[in-house]
Amino acid sequence: MNMKTVTAPDVEIDPGLITEHSLDVPWTTVVWNDPVNLMSYVARVFRTYFGYSRSEAERLMLAVHHDGRCVVATGPREEMERHAEAMHERGLWATVARTEP
Amino acid sequence: VIEFALEGDGILLTADGTESKVIADLAGQLDGMLAARIGSGSPATGPGPRSLPDDPALARLLPDMIAGDAESAAELRALVEPSLLVHKRENARLVIASLAHPGMLDPVTEEAWVRLLTDLRLTIGARLGINDDRHGDDGIDPAATGTERTLHEVSAWLGGVLEHLISVLDARDDARDDTQAPV
């Protein structure tokens, strides 16, 4: 039999983009409902901080209001911690959590 | 009177009378609460305390960032709380300064107003033990009397001031979106 060997392709990925956390399970930022914060304010924070559109910010705000909590971001743990801190700067109650497997 | 008006691309604050004095007083009280937390072991530099404040109002302003994992929450709090405290105190300072000299607000002071009004309402909500949606966003508990009733009324009034400021800021964003929209 005439077996042709195949060469391995060269990598075309910037190795700088691989971090020690690249294979980690992503984390989430969860915003919790509270009875004090104004709905218009919560929607405004989602729009101005996360850059969500008006309609998406409104949808997330209503999800927090009706379901008691809502995931507003997913990604690396450190980034989610920065988001939660930014929410606390603005008086929203947020926590970070590992995504459910 | 507390009023925010869109002037060109900026926000003009008009403030005088009882309303101005009440907000300056409350901002000063909040600053005192935050300063006391620093005094009790949360330095401006270096790691802060690891435990949730005992005071329910401070606990609401500085909540745990991780639920259900006390050790991780404590580690993260030690890292994050000192700067949160500094920033919240700075918001109070900027608002008090702007009440002393009302006029055009710089962007940092605009945001300080939004955050300070929010923190004041969260603090009053914690003092009143508001922990469900029973009162609605701003409803006054009809059963409340005395100091409790006053706090309810102050919170509802602060909510009105914040709603007004948010509406002005949102209107400015709308105007900016219109300007930037492709023809």
PDB file of N, CA and C in Angstrom, chain B residues 128 140-155:
ATOM      1  N   LEU B 128     -35.274  51.022  56.963  1.00  0.00           N
ATOM      2  CA  LEU B 128     -36.703  50.732  57.091  1.00  0.00           C
ATOM      3  C   LEU B 128     -36.990  49.242  56.988  1.00  0.00           C
ATOM      4  N   ILE B 140     -45.291  54.556  49.774  1.00  0.00           N
ATOM      5  CA  ILE B 140     -45.099  54.800  51.200  1.00  0.00           C
ATOM      6  C   ILE B 140     -46.008  53.848  51.967  1.00  0.00           C
ATOM      7  N   ASP B 141     -45.415  53.116  52.903  1.00  0.00           N
ATOM      8  CA  ASP B 141     -46.183  52.191  53.713  1.00  0.00           C
ATOM      9  C   ASP B 141     -47.229  52.976  54.514  1.00  0.00           C
ATOM     10  N   PRO B 142     -48.510  52.730  54.251  1.00  0.00           N
ATOM     11  CA  PRO B 142     -49.548  53.531  54.930  1.00  0.00           C
ATOM     12  C   PRO B 142     -49.558  53.308  56.441  1.00  0.00           C
ATOM     13  N   ALA B 143     -48.964  52.187  56.903  1.00  0.00           N
ATOM     14  CA  ALA B 143     -48.983  51.893  58.338  1.00  0.00           C
ATOM     15  C   ALA B 143     -47.863  52.604  59.090  1.00  0.00           C
ATOM     16  N   ALA B 144     -46.905  53.205  58.352  1.00  0.00           N
ATOM     17  CA  ALA B 144     -45.739  53.796  59.008  1.00  0.00           C
ATOM     18  C   ALA B 144     -46.102  55.087  59.737  1.00  0.00           C
ATOM     19  N   THR B 145     -45.456  55.318  60.878  1.00  0.00           N
ATOM     20  CA  THR B 145     -45.691  56.552  61.633  1.00  0.00           C
ATOM     21  C   THR B 145     -44.343  57.139  62.054  1.00  0.00           C
ATOM     22  N   GLY B 146     -44.347  58.395  62.499  1.00  0.00           N
ATOM     23  CA  GLY B 146     -43.174  59.025  63.100  1.00  0.00           C
ATOM     24  C   GLY B 146     -41.970  59.046  62.180  1.00  0.00           C
ATOM     25  N   THR B 147     -40.793  58.740  62.762  1.00  0.00           N
ATOM     26  CA  THR B 147     -39.538  58.765  62.014  1.00  0.00           C
ATOM     27  C   THR B 147     -39.606  57.851  60.801  1.00  0.00           C
ATOM     28  N   GLU B 148     -40.258  56.696  61.015  1.00  0.00           N
ATOM     29  CA  GLU B 148     -40.336  55.728  59.926  1.00  0.00           C
ATOM     30  C   GLU B 148     -41.086  56.324  58.733  1.00  0.00           C
ATOM     31  N   ARG B 149     -42.178  57.023  59.046  1.00  0.00           N
ATOM     32  CA  ARG B 149     -42.963  57.633  57.968  1.00  0.00           C
ATOM     33  C   ARG B 149     -42.135  58.712  57.256  1.00  0.00           C
ATOM     34  N   THR B 150     -41.394  59.509  58.060  1.00  0.00           N
ATOM     35  CA  THR B 150     -40.546  60.554  57.471  1.00  0.00           C
ATOM     36  C   THR B 150     -39.522  59.934  56.521  1.00  0.00           C
ATOM     37  N   LEU B 151     -38.894  58.831  56.974  1.00  0.00           N
ATOM     38  CA  LEU B 151     -37.891  58.183  56.118  1.00  0.00           C
ATOM     39  C   LEU B 151     -38.534  57.666  54.827  1.00  0.00           C
ATOM     40  N   HIS B 152     -39.736  57.103  54.956  1.00  0.00           N
ATOM     41  CA  HIS B 152     -40.452  56.665  53.754  1.00  0.00           C
ATOM     42  C   HIS B 152     -40.660  57.837  52.799  1.00  0.00           C
ATOM     43  N   GLU B 153     -41.066  58.975  53.370  1.00  0.00           N
ATOM     44  CA  GLU B 153     -41.354  60.139  52.532  1.00  0.00           C
ATOM     45  C   GLU B 153     -40.074  60.680  51.890  1.00  0.00           C
ATOM     46  N   VAL B 154     -38.983  60.692  52.683  1.00  0.00           N
ATOM     47  CA  VAL B 154     -37.698  61.155  52.138  1.00  0.00           C
ATOM     48  C   VAL B 154     -37.253  60.240  51.003  1.00  0.00           C
ATOM     49  N   SER B 155     -37.394  58.919  51.214  1.00  0.00           N
ATOM     50  CA  SER B 155     -36.973  57.964  50.192  1.00  0.00           C
ATOM     51  C   SER B 155     -37.793  58.144  48.909  1.00  0.00           C
TER      52      SER B 155
END
